[in-house]
Amino acid sequence: MNIVENFDLFAPRLVDKKEYFTSGHRSCQGCGEALAVRLMCKALGEDVVISCATGCMEIVSSMYPATAWEVPWIHVAFENAAAVGAGVEAGLKALRRKGRIPDRYIKSVAMAGDGGTADIGLQALSGAMERGHDMLFVCFDNEAYMNTGMQRSSQTPFGASATTSPAGKVSYGQKTWKKNVPEIMVAHNIPYVATACPSYPLDFMRKVEKAKNIKGPTYIHCLSVCPTGWRSASNTTIKVGRLAVETGIFPLYEVENGKYRITVDMPEPLRPVEDYLKLQGRFRHLKSVEIEMMQERVDLEHRKLMNKVNNLQSWEELEEEGAILEVWESVLAGSEGYIE
Amino acid sequence: MAKRVGMEVGIAAAEAVGLCNIDVAAVYPITPQSHIAEHLSNIVADGRINAEFITVESEHSSISSLCGASATGARTYTATSSQGLMFMHELLPIVSAMRLPIVMGIANRAVSGPLSIWNDHSDIMPQRDSGWITMFAENGQEVVDMTIQSFKIAEHKDVMLPASVNIDGFQLTHMVEPIEFPTQKEVNKFLPDRKPFATLHPDKPITMGAFAMPDRFAEVMKAKDVAIVNSKKIILEVWKEWEKQFGRSYNPVETYKAKDADVLLVTMGSMGETAEIAIDELQKKGVSVGLVKIRLWRPFPTEELKAAVKGAKVLAVTDRAVSFGGVSGPVGMEVKSLFYHEKDRPLITNYIMGLGGRDVTVEDFIKMAEKAVEAEKKGITEEYEFYGVRG
């Protein structure tokens, strides 16, 4: 993507110069997540309330009495960012309707790490999406419980050594594959689901803007490189993120009304997964047999995704062909913000 | 005087909430459920109040979503009981630390296991140290009054704490009682719109729920304690104002024929009315016994309780929850610790009774009082007793 190489040229015109997630926070050197949050905030702008789960971003940004947040921000607990965000949306909606706050649209945005999204936070997330709240949920996925010391989560990739799935004499580390949360969100019949990575800043920000402007529940899953937990050099964060995409390990796509679209082209053929693995200490114990297993799985997942991209039609298109999608209609009908 | 209507107390609680111009309610129908949530949803569905009604996927999310809503400045309400309250437990101290004036109706029921849907206080007692203003209603009228009062107390600028109105499950929530409702106009006069101190809004961005290092955390804890201790003053003011407007008086501790009695039964919640009948019968027989009812559990009414039992020789404190392996039941411990420094302190017996919906009759209260009279002569032989329990 040339646009990324030319970012310096375009950035001043494309990106809000104002910082809403300000410097001075305590994230680690080379933190991909802090970069992603900063970019998300620029794309969201001022009229937003952010509900944040317990986790790295909460800890680095909100040590009382300091704060890195220039937008209204609330943290309540680990597993409930989606529920808090749903309440913020309901509160703002009721107060606006009753004339107790200015008559202006404010977006409720909830954010959490992979644990707060895919594991302990999945129930609250599913509930909020199912109820059709007009809110955006962003998962900043650094593939383990990094804040508490790199314990494995359901987002830790196969073969990675995490502190509760360590590599050892009889173990190659994590035995499971990433739980596919974007797909779970698609199954909620929500209007917009996307994957993103701050190594592709304009792609990520465009997705945030798009989600912000959709009235209804939306979800973005953002891969956030973690040099501390991944045992990668802090000056390779952007590179590692790009390799995740170029190897097909973390493809960037969006699902709009059921229609899949790749938003950042991947090379053909994909780069070998080893190119991605070798930059990270969490994979260094892997033998060729495990790397081959991983390559096969990534190829399969890539074909599964491309099958959806190439063959699935959007729900509107299906409607024209006579299929009934009342579920989708009812989700939006239930969200007053959408009718507005 | 307004007309009295016969109404199930759970439904009356929802009707009371319906008078309070709430902005957001969030409820989850965890078993055991009362009719509060579903009747409130009817009120919203009929457009009688202009509120968002969030049908959350769990009790954890009901209190979580109300945190978000209350932080925007909305007036919020939820109702729960038993397992649902236990599931909320993690959030309750966060709500009070963030000084969010959420009001909650709790249909008190036993906590599993074994599974029991019936009434006792084992759900609210583990929430004792959460920093919530906690009061117990004795009858349906009190449920209605205290629900309305709670919003005013919780939202007061010198309080800003969550409040719970405890309603004995089934034994109160499912009873049909005569209740006098204030009119909407009267409630509007008593309870104006919430005027929040700080809210989540882009016009004035603030950070809520920041984390504290050891050099700050203890100060936040002290601030919360000072706030809840000081809230008693406001609670008393609001109750005075209520009495002035509606004629019904409320006190942190109520007494019944307690003056000059040697033995005082101490109850909390709906059993007070049963105990009153026992007192009548005992006094007829010439037994020197009276009744003290604790209405306000947190902040604990230390001065009021001391004043109410002054001169009594024995207190028979009843508990509807167990502190397993503890010195007494939770109320028993509280009362005992209160009198330790007193020179003329009464003997204190403690009866754990009415667990998991077990009936406690007038006869039982009479027996407890008689045991207490005996204790006066023989002294205390055990810290607490499971009253009327086999095995």
XYZ file of C-alpha atoms in Angstrom:
731
model
C 0.000 0.000 0.000
C 1.726 3.110 -1.254
C -0.514 5.298 0.785
C 1.220 4.088 3.921
C 4.670 4.883 2.560
C 3.414 8.346 1.677
C 1.812 8.893 5.049
C 4.050 11.874 5.878
C 2.851 13.588 2.754
C -0.815 12.944 3.281
C -1.091 12.903 7.029
C -1.413 16.629 7.706
C -4.404 16.807 5.401
C -5.976 13.493 6.286
C -5.605 13.302 10.022
C -6.920 15.468 12.827
C -3.887 17.143 14.393
C -5.543 17.406 17.764
C -4.588 14.755 20.296
C -7.403 13.194 22.304
C -5.229 10.447 23.788
C -2.301 12.566 24.840
C 1.346 11.815 25.406
C 2.614 11.280 28.923
C 0.774 8.015 29.423
C 2.750 5.053 30.665
C 2.592 2.519 27.861
C 5.681 0.511 26.974
C 8.102 1.598 24.298
C 6.818 0.597 20.888
C 3.287 -0.158 22.130
C 1.093 -0.858 19.124
C -2.049 -0.546 21.222
C -1.345 2.997 22.430
C -0.714 3.994 18.815
C -3.978 2.384 17.773
C -5.943 4.133 20.523
C -4.439 7.464 19.544
C -5.440 6.927 15.917
C -8.921 5.746 16.909
C -9.456 8.913 18.925
C -8.363 11.090 16.023
C -10.881 9.331 13.798
C -13.654 9.639 16.373
C -13.172 13.328 17.129
C -14.677 15.191 20.060
C -18.284 14.085 20.243
C -17.698 10.768 21.875
C -17.818 9.081 25.276
C -15.382 6.199 25.727
C -16.036 3.304 28.114
C -12.836 1.399 28.757
C -12.307 -2.036 30.259
C -9.647 -2.733 32.833
C -6.409 -3.530 31.041
C -3.231 -2.029 29.654
C -4.870 1.050 28.178
C -6.782 1.794 31.358
C -3.704 1.388 33.557
C -1.323 3.402 31.410
C -3.721 6.283 30.849
C -5.561 6.943 34.095
C -3.277 6.954 37.114
C -5.097 9.293 39.485
C -4.810 12.307 39.522
C -3.399 12.316 35.973
C -5.232 11.393 32.796
C -4.262 11.029 29.152
C -7.839 11.474 27.984
C -9.084 14.669 26.363
C -12.482 13.095 25.694
C -14.998 11.957 28.332
C -13.822 8.563 29.512
C -15.025 6.034 32.059
C -13.554 2.839 33.420
C -15.660 0.568 35.619
C -14.350 -3.009 35.554
C -12.736 -5.676 33.397
C -15.591 -7.587 31.804
C -18.239 -4.941 31.339
C -17.023 -2.257 28.898
C -19.790 -3.155 26.460
C -22.450 -2.934 29.184
C -21.106 0.402 30.430
C -21.020 1.693 26.845
C -24.607 0.523 26.388
C -25.611 2.446 29.511
C -23.796 5.549 28.308
C -25.698 5.336 25.040
C -29.021 4.877 26.857
C -28.280 7.712 29.280
C -27.290 10.172 26.582
C -30.298 9.179 24.479
C -32.773 9.673 27.329
C -31.240 12.960 28.514
C -31.132 14.344 24.971
C -34.740 13.340 24.350
C -35.792 15.036 27.576
C -33.862 18.206 26.777
C -31.500 17.907 29.728
C -28.326 17.915 27.607
C -27.690 19.810 24.337
C -29.460 18.349 21.301
C -26.376 16.843 19.687
C -25.376 13.365 18.589
C -22.643 11.824 20.756
C -21.224 8.406 19.945
C -20.795 5.825 22.661
C -17.585 3.855 22.127
C -16.451 0.935 24.258
C -12.947 -0.488 24.180
C -11.254 -3.502 25.711
C -8.291 -5.761 25.249
C -8.601 -9.300 23.937
C -9.385 -10.691 27.401
C -12.002 -8.017 28.072
C -13.516 -8.737 24.676
C -13.146 -12.377 23.763
C -12.986 -14.065 27.164
C -14.395 -12.446 30.304
C -16.088 -9.655 28.326
C -17.758 -11.759 25.640
C -21.120 -12.019 27.400
C -21.504 -8.276 27.896
C -20.342 -7.675 24.326
C -22.776 -10.188 22.887
C -25.618 -8.713 24.929
C -24.890 -5.143 23.866
C -24.591 -6.087 20.183
C -27.720 -8.245 20.280
C -29.780 -5.448 21.838
C -28.798 -3.142 19.003
C -27.283 -0.284 20.991
C -25.986 2.541 18.847
C -22.365 2.028 19.837
C -18.961 1.073 18.534
C -16.915 -1.587 20.310
C -13.201 -1.751 19.564
C -11.119 -4.710 20.658
C -7.411 -3.957 20.963
C -6.042 -7.443 20.604
C -2.478 -7.968 21.809
C -3.055 -11.693 21.992
C -2.648 -12.331 25.729
C -3.292 -10.818 29.158
C -0.359 -8.456 28.779
C -1.336 -6.120 31.610
C -1.213 -8.915 34.158
C 1.860 -10.663 32.830
C 1.307 -12.278 29.451
C -1.075 -15.080 30.409
C -2.730 -16.845 27.475
C -6.161 -15.779 26.266
C -8.463 -17.204 23.633
C -6.749 -14.763 21.263
C -3.228 -16.069 21.867
C -2.151 -17.694 18.617
C -1.208 -21.324 18.176
C 2.400 -22.006 19.151
C 2.956 -18.802 21.124
C 4.605 -19.150 24.498
C 2.550 -17.270 27.084
C 3.049 -17.417 30.841
C 0.139 -19.824 31.322
C 0.803 -21.686 28.087
C 4.584 -21.797 28.238
C 6.791 -23.727 25.873
C 8.614 -26.480 27.713
C 10.269 -29.800 27.192
C 6.972 -31.441 26.291
C 4.994 -28.403 25.110
C 5.218 -26.054 22.141
C 3.153 -23.403 23.952
C -0.424 -22.432 23.080
C -2.376 -25.414 21.722
C -5.442 -23.604 20.446
C -6.144 -21.258 17.540
C -7.532 -17.782 17.863
C -11.248 -17.667 18.608
C -12.758 -15.817 15.673
C -14.500 -12.921 17.401
C -15.166 -10.870 14.216
C -17.086 -13.867 12.903
C -19.047 -14.103 16.169
C -19.922 -10.437 15.729
C -21.040 -11.038 12.134
C -23.323 -13.742 13.518
C -25.008 -11.015 15.618
C -26.298 -9.511 12.346
C -24.749 -6.147 13.112
C -24.258 -3.704 10.234
C -20.493 -3.358 10.408
C -17.606 -5.564 11.498
C -13.965 -4.949 10.603
C -10.450 -6.041 11.415
C -7.678 -3.467 11.605
C -4.082 -2.841 12.592
C -2.346 0.477 13.352
C 0.428 -0.546 10.924
C -2.153 0.548 8.333
C -3.281 3.778 10.013
C -5.489 5.191 7.281
C -7.275 1.895 6.796
C -7.930 1.718 10.553
C -9.084 5.312 10.828
C -11.370 4.987 7.823
C -12.980 1.975 9.478
C -13.434 3.841 12.770
C -15.014 6.761 10.940
C -17.290 4.439 9.022
C -18.365 2.655 12.185
C -18.901 5.966 13.952
C -21.300 7.108 11.263
C -23.341 3.928 11.235
C -26.277 4.178 13.629
C -26.365 0.822 15.315
C -23.957 -1.664 16.854
C -20.549 -1.924 15.166
C -17.359 -3.823 15.973
C -13.687 -3.396 15.077
C -11.032 -5.954 15.992
C -7.648 -4.256 15.998
C -4.442 -6.299 16.147
C -2.107 -4.453 18.511
C 1.532 -5.469 18.455
C 2.942 -5.824 21.984
C 6.763 -5.750 22.019
C 6.823 -6.592 25.736
C 4.647 -9.678 25.474
C 5.593 -10.777 21.999
C 9.305 -10.411 22.720
C 9.811 -8.296 19.646
C 12.069 -5.271 19.280
C 10.156 -2.081 20.077
C 11.276 -0.469 16.824
C 9.705 -3.281 14.764
C 6.095 -2.773 15.898
C 4.859 -1.389 12.582
C 6.806 -3.995 10.649
C 5.458 -6.890 12.731
C 1.925 -5.621 12.231
C 2.435 -5.454 8.495
C 3.904 -8.932 8.405
C 0.811 -10.236 10.250
C -1.203 -8.949 7.317
C 1.197 -9.919 4.522
C 1.493 -13.491 5.783
C -2.302 -13.773 5.945
C -2.153 -14.379 9.706
C -4.269 -11.287 10.389
C -6.051 -10.253 7.189
C -7.618 -6.799 7.123
C -11.211 -6.890 5.972
C -14.611 -5.443 6.687
C -18.062 -6.956 6.684
C -20.700 -4.436 5.775
C -24.270 -5.679 5.899
C -22.943 -9.199 5.503
C -20.689 -8.412 2.543
C -17.013 -9.294 3.063
C -14.342 -7.107 1.515
C -10.550 -7.224 1.833
C -9.429 -3.663 2.572
C -5.657 -4.118 2.435
C -4.378 -6.319 -0.379
C -2.202 -9.223 0.588
C 0.654 -10.447 -1.621
C 0.037 -13.458 -3.836
C 1.223 -15.888 -2.781
C 1.156 -14.897 0.855
C 4.475 -14.407 2.555
C 5.516 -17.447 4.594
C 4.402 -17.309 8.227
C 7.992 -17.821 9.309
C 8.782 -14.243 8.248
C 6.326 -13.077 10.918
C 7.306 -15.617 13.562
C 11.046 -15.052 13.458
C 10.769 -11.455 14.667
C 9.089 -12.557 17.909
C 10.590 -14.324 20.906
C 7.231 -15.877 21.820
C 7.584 -18.201 18.803
C 11.324 -18.876 18.887
C 10.992 -22.367 20.365
C 8.878 -23.591 17.452
C 10.232 -26.422 15.354
C 9.654 -26.755 11.640
C 6.873 -29.274 12.183
C 4.837 -26.746 14.196
C 5.599 -23.966 11.781
C 4.330 -26.193 8.976
C 1.145 -26.866 10.965
C 0.703 -23.146 11.375
C 1.322 -22.463 7.695
C -1.298 -25.025 6.726
C -3.834 -23.547 9.091
C -3.179 -19.979 7.938
C -3.584 -21.080 4.314
C -6.861 -22.774 5.180
C -8.151 -19.741 7.075
C -7.146 -17.554 4.136
C -9.100 -19.737 1.727
C -12.094 -19.716 4.085
C -12.013 -15.940 4.202
C -11.555 -15.554 0.434
C -14.447 -17.935 -0.073
C -16.622 -15.541 1.916
C -15.187 -12.500 0.140
C -15.805 -13.993 -3.275
C -19.118 -15.689 -2.716
C -21.145 -13.958 -0.023
C -23.536 -11.209 -1.054
C -24.661 -8.350 1.092
C -27.963 -8.687 2.896
C -29.499 -6.008 0.694
C -28.576 -7.971 -2.414
C -30.069 -11.088 -0.924
C -33.242 -9.219 -0.144
C -33.606 -8.257 -3.782
C -33.444 -11.919 -4.580
C -36.346 -12.537 -2.265
C -34.616 -13.843 0.822
C -36.199 -12.662 4.056
C -33.893 -10.945 6.509
C -36.230 -9.779 9.141
C -33.656 -10.380 11.836
C -31.446 -7.692 10.440
C -34.366 -5.302 10.009
C -35.484 -5.799 13.566
C -32.015 -5.155 14.968
C -31.957 -1.736 13.409
C -35.595 -1.016 14.123
C -34.802 -1.617 17.775
C -32.127 1.049 17.718
C -33.800 4.394 17.941
C -30.630 6.113 16.820
C -30.913 4.400 13.479
C -34.426 5.648 12.808
C -33.327 9.186 13.592
C -55.550 12.202 52.244
C -54.891 10.201 49.115
C -56.917 7.070 48.455
C -55.540 3.761 49.628
C -55.314 1.022 47.046
C -54.712 -2.676 47.483
C -51.624 -3.638 45.522
C -48.908 -6.273 45.446
C -45.842 -4.694 47.045
C -43.483 -5.564 44.168
C -45.824 -3.855 41.731
C -46.148 -0.934 44.122
C -42.357 -0.581 44.168
C -42.386 -0.295 40.366
C -45.243 2.218 40.549
C -43.162 4.270 42.976
C -40.227 4.225 40.557
C -42.679 5.278 37.867
C -43.348 8.458 39.847
C -39.651 9.357 40.049
C -39.003 10.498 36.471
C -36.160 8.034 35.984
C -34.128 8.175 32.756
C -32.703 4.672 32.513
C -33.642 1.333 34.054
C -31.747 -1.887 33.457
C -32.973 -5.200 34.765
C -32.322 -8.869 34.341
C -34.904 -11.487 35.290
C -32.585 -13.797 37.204
C -34.481 -16.288 39.310
C -35.733 -15.553 41.855
C -37.519 -12.640 40.265
C -40.014 -10.238 41.751
C -42.608 -8.339 39.751
C -40.715 -5.071 40.064
C -38.842 -5.384 36.757
C -41.702 -6.587 34.615
C -44.151 -4.052 35.969
C -41.629 -1.291 35.438
C -41.259 -2.445 31.828
C -45.053 -2.157 31.487
C -44.911 1.406 32.768
C -42.234 2.242 30.174
C -44.038 0.355 27.393
C -47.237 2.291 28.073
C -45.332 5.556 27.795
C -46.166 6.550 31.356
C -42.529 7.468 31.913
C -39.965 8.710 29.411
C -37.098 6.319 30.076
C -34.752 3.892 28.391
C -35.341 0.319 29.535
C -32.328 -1.927 28.951
C -33.062 -5.635 29.000
C -29.528 -6.672 29.874
C -28.131 -10.184 29.532
C -27.115 -10.447 33.203
C -27.274 -8.721 36.580
C -23.614 -7.906 36.173
C -24.471 -5.940 33.067
C -27.539 -4.323 34.620
C -25.485 -2.583 37.280
C -22.641 -1.983 34.783
C -24.909 -0.307 32.262
C -26.411 1.829 35.021
C -22.867 2.950 35.906
C -22.527 4.247 32.351
C -25.990 5.804 32.342
C -25.662 7.378 35.783
C -22.282 8.808 34.784
C -23.963 10.695 31.930
C -26.231 12.332 34.502
C -29.252 10.060 34.164
C -31.473 9.019 37.070
C -31.246 5.229 37.172
C -32.937 2.275 38.842
C -32.610 -1.476 38.949
C -34.084 -4.274 41.018
C -32.656 -7.636 41.889
C -32.359 -10.297 44.565
C -30.319 -13.223 45.805
C -28.019 -14.688 43.126
C -28.475 -11.607 40.997
C -27.229 -9.396 43.793
C -24.318 -11.753 44.382
C -23.463 -11.531 40.676
C -23.481 -7.724 40.972
C -21.209 -7.836 43.998
C -18.027 -6.934 42.127
C -19.539 -3.690 40.889
C -21.200 -2.444 44.071
C -18.077 -0.909 45.687
C -17.137 0.612 42.328
C -20.536 2.324 42.093
C -20.115 3.892 45.529
C -16.464 4.827 44.911
C -17.530 6.599 41.719
C -20.264 8.297 43.747
C -23.023 7.276 41.343
C -26.494 7.651 42.915
C -28.038 4.470 41.512
C -31.137 3.283 43.382
C -31.817 -0.428 43.676
C -34.762 -2.376 45.012
C -33.679 -5.676 46.532
C -36.237 -8.432 47.051
C -34.214 -10.148 49.765
C -33.883 -13.875 49.275
C -31.638 -16.688 50.387
C -28.410 -17.329 48.540
C -27.638 -20.768 47.093
C -26.783 -23.482 48.065
C -28.790 -25.349 48.406
C -30.916 -23.472 45.910
C -33.670 -21.610 47.687
C -35.827 -18.882 46.269
C -37.295 -17.866 49.621
C -36.785 -14.953 51.925
C -33.904 -14.163 54.223
C -31.115 -11.573 54.349
C -28.202 -13.688 53.165
C -28.056 -11.782 49.856
C -27.713 -8.268 51.272
C -25.397 -9.098 54.180
C -22.387 -9.932 51.970
C -22.891 -6.472 50.392
C -22.639 -4.785 53.770
C -19.229 -3.234 53.164
C -19.924 -2.010 49.621
C -20.536 1.614 50.575
C -24.231 1.631 49.677
C -26.856 3.368 51.781
C -28.933 0.387 52.871
C -32.404 0.527 54.356
C -35.003 -2.071 55.200
C -38.718 -1.676 54.609
C -41.248 -3.216 56.933
C -44.380 -2.957 54.821
C -45.630 -1.931 51.386
C -46.164 1.702 52.285
C -42.568 1.971 53.432
C -41.377 0.389 50.192
C -43.148 3.071 48.157
C -42.053 5.919 50.404
C -38.463 4.779 50.791
C -38.046 4.177 47.061
C -38.985 7.780 46.333
C -36.926 9.073 49.258
C -33.892 7.066 48.102
C -33.478 9.013 44.884
C -33.472 12.284 46.782
C -31.019 11.004 49.386
C -28.682 9.317 46.888
C -28.551 12.305 44.534
C -28.088 14.929 47.238
C -24.895 16.905 46.595
C -23.584 16.089 50.052
C -24.235 12.368 49.627
C -23.799 11.151 46.011
C -23.910 7.498 46.959
C -25.972 4.560 45.711
C -28.889 3.401 47.845
C -30.777 0.152 48.218
C -34.278 -0.417 49.521
C -34.511 -3.900 50.975
C -37.845 -5.638 50.654
C -38.273 -9.091 52.141
C -38.813 -11.482 49.249
C -42.275 -13.057 49.025
C -43.105 -12.136 52.620
C -43.282 -8.556 51.455
C -42.744 -8.406 47.679
C -45.639 -10.745 46.899
C -48.098 -9.534 49.528
C -51.077 -7.411 48.592
C -51.189 -4.484 50.988
C -53.130 -1.240 51.309
C -50.921 1.524 49.971
C -51.343 5.249 49.670
C -49.586 6.723 46.640
C -48.502 10.323 46.419
C -49.604 12.092 43.244
C -47.171 12.829 40.433
C -47.391 16.502 41.279
C -46.502 15.858 44.887
C -43.524 13.691 43.938
C -42.332 16.306 41.431
C -42.338 18.823 44.259
C -40.457 16.505 46.583
C -38.036 15.126 43.979
C -36.867 17.552 41.284
C -34.666 16.454 38.331
C -31.228 15.150 39.216
C -28.556 17.843 39.240
C -25.349 15.850 38.793
C -22.032 17.147 40.055
C -20.049 15.919 37.039
C -21.080 14.001 33.946
C -19.632 12.328 30.897
C -20.151 14.884 28.162
C -17.811 16.223 25.441
C -18.550 19.827 26.441
C -16.519 19.217 29.592
C -14.499 16.031 29.218
C -13.681 14.271 32.469
C -12.044 10.971 33.381
C -14.057 8.680 35.651
C -12.837 5.475 37.240
C -9.135 6.297 37.308
C -6.947 3.876 39.210
C -5.157 4.739 42.435
C -1.691 3.885 43.666
C -1.155 3.043 47.359
C -0.492 6.698 48.209
C -4.044 7.646 47.117
C -6.199 4.570 47.577
C -6.633 4.811 51.344
C -7.744 8.439 51.070
C -10.456 7.413 48.599
C -11.633 4.757 51.044
C -11.733 7.273 53.876
C -13.596 9.762 51.692
C -16.231 7.124 50.945
C -16.600 6.288 54.628
C -16.871 9.945 55.603
C -19.485 10.389 52.879
C -21.676 7.528 54.039
C -21.328 8.439 57.730
C -22.274 12.033 56.932
C -25.158 10.906 54.744
C -27.180 10.195 57.880
C -27.699 13.898 58.382
C -29.181 14.217 54.896
C -31.241 11.055 55.337
C -32.775 12.571 58.476
C -33.435 15.846 56.660
C -35.099 14.093 53.737
C -37.233 12.027 56.108
C -38.264 15.185 57.958
C -39.203 16.786 54.656
C -41.185 13.682 53.722
C -43.021 13.777 57.012
C -43.855 17.429 56.492
C -45.200 16.829 52.993
C -46.847 13.432 53.412
C -47.409 13.039 57.146
C -45.604 9.724 57.543
C -42.534 9.835 59.778
C -39.358 7.835 59.288
C -36.573 7.199 61.759
C -33.345 5.184 61.513
C -34.520 3.114 64.469
C -38.180 2.618 65.331
C -39.447 1.425 68.679
C -42.642 -0.321 69.692
C -43.720 -0.264 73.344
C -40.045 -0.222 74.231
C -40.132 2.369 76.955
C -38.908 1.002 80.288
C -38.907 -2.575 78.987
C -36.278 -4.888 80.492
C -36.036 -7.059 77.389
C -36.007 -5.687 73.850
C -36.412 -7.717 70.687
C -34.396 -6.262 67.791
C -35.606 -6.920 64.237
C -34.862 -5.654 60.763
C -37.317 -5.850 57.851
C -40.847 -7.166 57.552
C -40.764 -9.359 60.662
C -41.129 -6.301 62.848
C -44.881 -6.381 62.409
C -45.126 -10.008 63.528
C -42.944 -9.214 66.512
C -45.286 -6.360 67.467
C -48.117 -8.832 68.018
C -45.827 -10.928 70.217
C -44.969 -7.842 72.283
C -48.671 -7.068 72.739
C -49.365 -10.577 73.998
C -46.344 -10.650 76.306
C -47.113 -7.263 77.804
C -50.666 -8.447 78.450
C -49.103 -11.239 80.488
C -47.029 -8.681 82.346
C -43.661 -9.499 80.754
C -41.458 -6.416 80.519
C -40.589 -6.635 76.830
C -40.553 -4.218 73.910
C -39.420 -4.028 70.303
C -36.704 -2.117 68.452
C -36.660 -2.124 64.655
C -33.588 -1.137 62.692
C -34.608 0.608 59.469
C -31.257 2.045 58.433
C -28.523 -0.591 58.179
C -25.877 1.563 56.462
C -24.956 4.101 57.674
C -25.544 2.303 60.961
C -27.612 4.411 63.374
C -25.284 4.175 66.361
C -26.650 7.049 68.463
C -30.265 6.240 67.646
C -29.902 2.598 68.606
C -28.109 3.433 71.840
C -30.875 5.892 72.714
C -33.615 3.426 71.805
C -32.345 0.677 74.093
C -31.231 2.839 76.987
C -32.038 1.133 80.281
C -32.818 -2.263 78.777
C -31.244 -5.268 80.476
C -31.306 -7.725 77.585
C -31.356 -7.275 73.831
C -32.602 -10.237 71.809
C -31.147 -9.474 68.410
C -32.586 -11.429 65.499
C -30.610 -12.218 62.373
C -31.769 -13.598 59.047
C -28.315 -14.455 57.759
C -25.336 -16.438 58.997
C -21.737 -15.325 59.277
C -20.322 -18.828 59.177
C -17.754 -19.303 61.880
C -18.217 -15.753 63.094
C -18.942 -14.389 66.543
C -22.681 -13.923 65.824
C -25.065 -13.197 62.981
C -24.257 -9.937 61.155
C -26.762 -7.793 63.090
C -25.774 -9.488 66.334
C -22.116 -8.666 65.790
C -22.917 -5.089 64.904
C -25.005 -4.520 68.015
C -22.549 -6.289 70.322
C -19.632 -4.228 69.064
C -21.658 -1.061 69.489
C -22.112 -1.603 73.222
C -18.632 -2.823 74.147
C -17.501 0.564 75.456
C -20.750 1.326 77.273
C -20.633 1.197 81.030
C -24.170 -0.091 81.530
C -24.330 -2.358 78.594
C -27.177 -4.824 78.179
C -26.751 -8.558 77.771
C -27.096 -9.430 74.119
C -28.551 -12.687 72.837
C -28.610 -13.448 69.147
C -31.139 -15.621 67.327
C -30.569 -16.687 63.760
C -33.991 -17.435 62.360
C -36.212 -17.260 59.300
C -33.571 -18.637 56.948
C -34.582 -19.593 53.415
C -38.238 -18.697 53.940
C -38.693 -20.579 57.249
C -41.757 -19.081 58.932
C -41.231 -17.138 62.122
C -44.527 -16.848 63.940
C -45.799 -14.723 66.805
C -45.280 -17.803 68.995
C -41.617 -17.935 67.975
C -41.028 -14.327 68.941
C -42.696 -15.004 72.268
C -40.345 -17.932 72.859
C -37.324 -15.859 71.892
C -38.374 -13.130 74.285
C -38.853 -15.681 77.053
C -35.399 -17.108 76.370
C -34.013 -13.604 76.658
C -35.771 -13.111 79.985
C -34.136 -16.323 81.144
C -30.752 -15.128 79.910
C -31.123 -12.144 82.183
C -31.119 -14.514 85.125
C -28.668 -17.138 83.909
C -26.347 -15.044 81.815
C -25.273 -15.650 78.238
C -24.279 -19.238 77.513
C -23.683 -19.006 73.772
C -22.945 -16.163 71.376
C -25.767 -17.067 69.033
C -28.417 -19.708 68.491
C -30.000 -21.137 65.381
C -33.547 -20.690 66.616
C -35.848 -23.654 65.970
C -33.401 -25.465 63.706
C -33.052 -29.261 63.814
C -29.753 -31.070 64.161
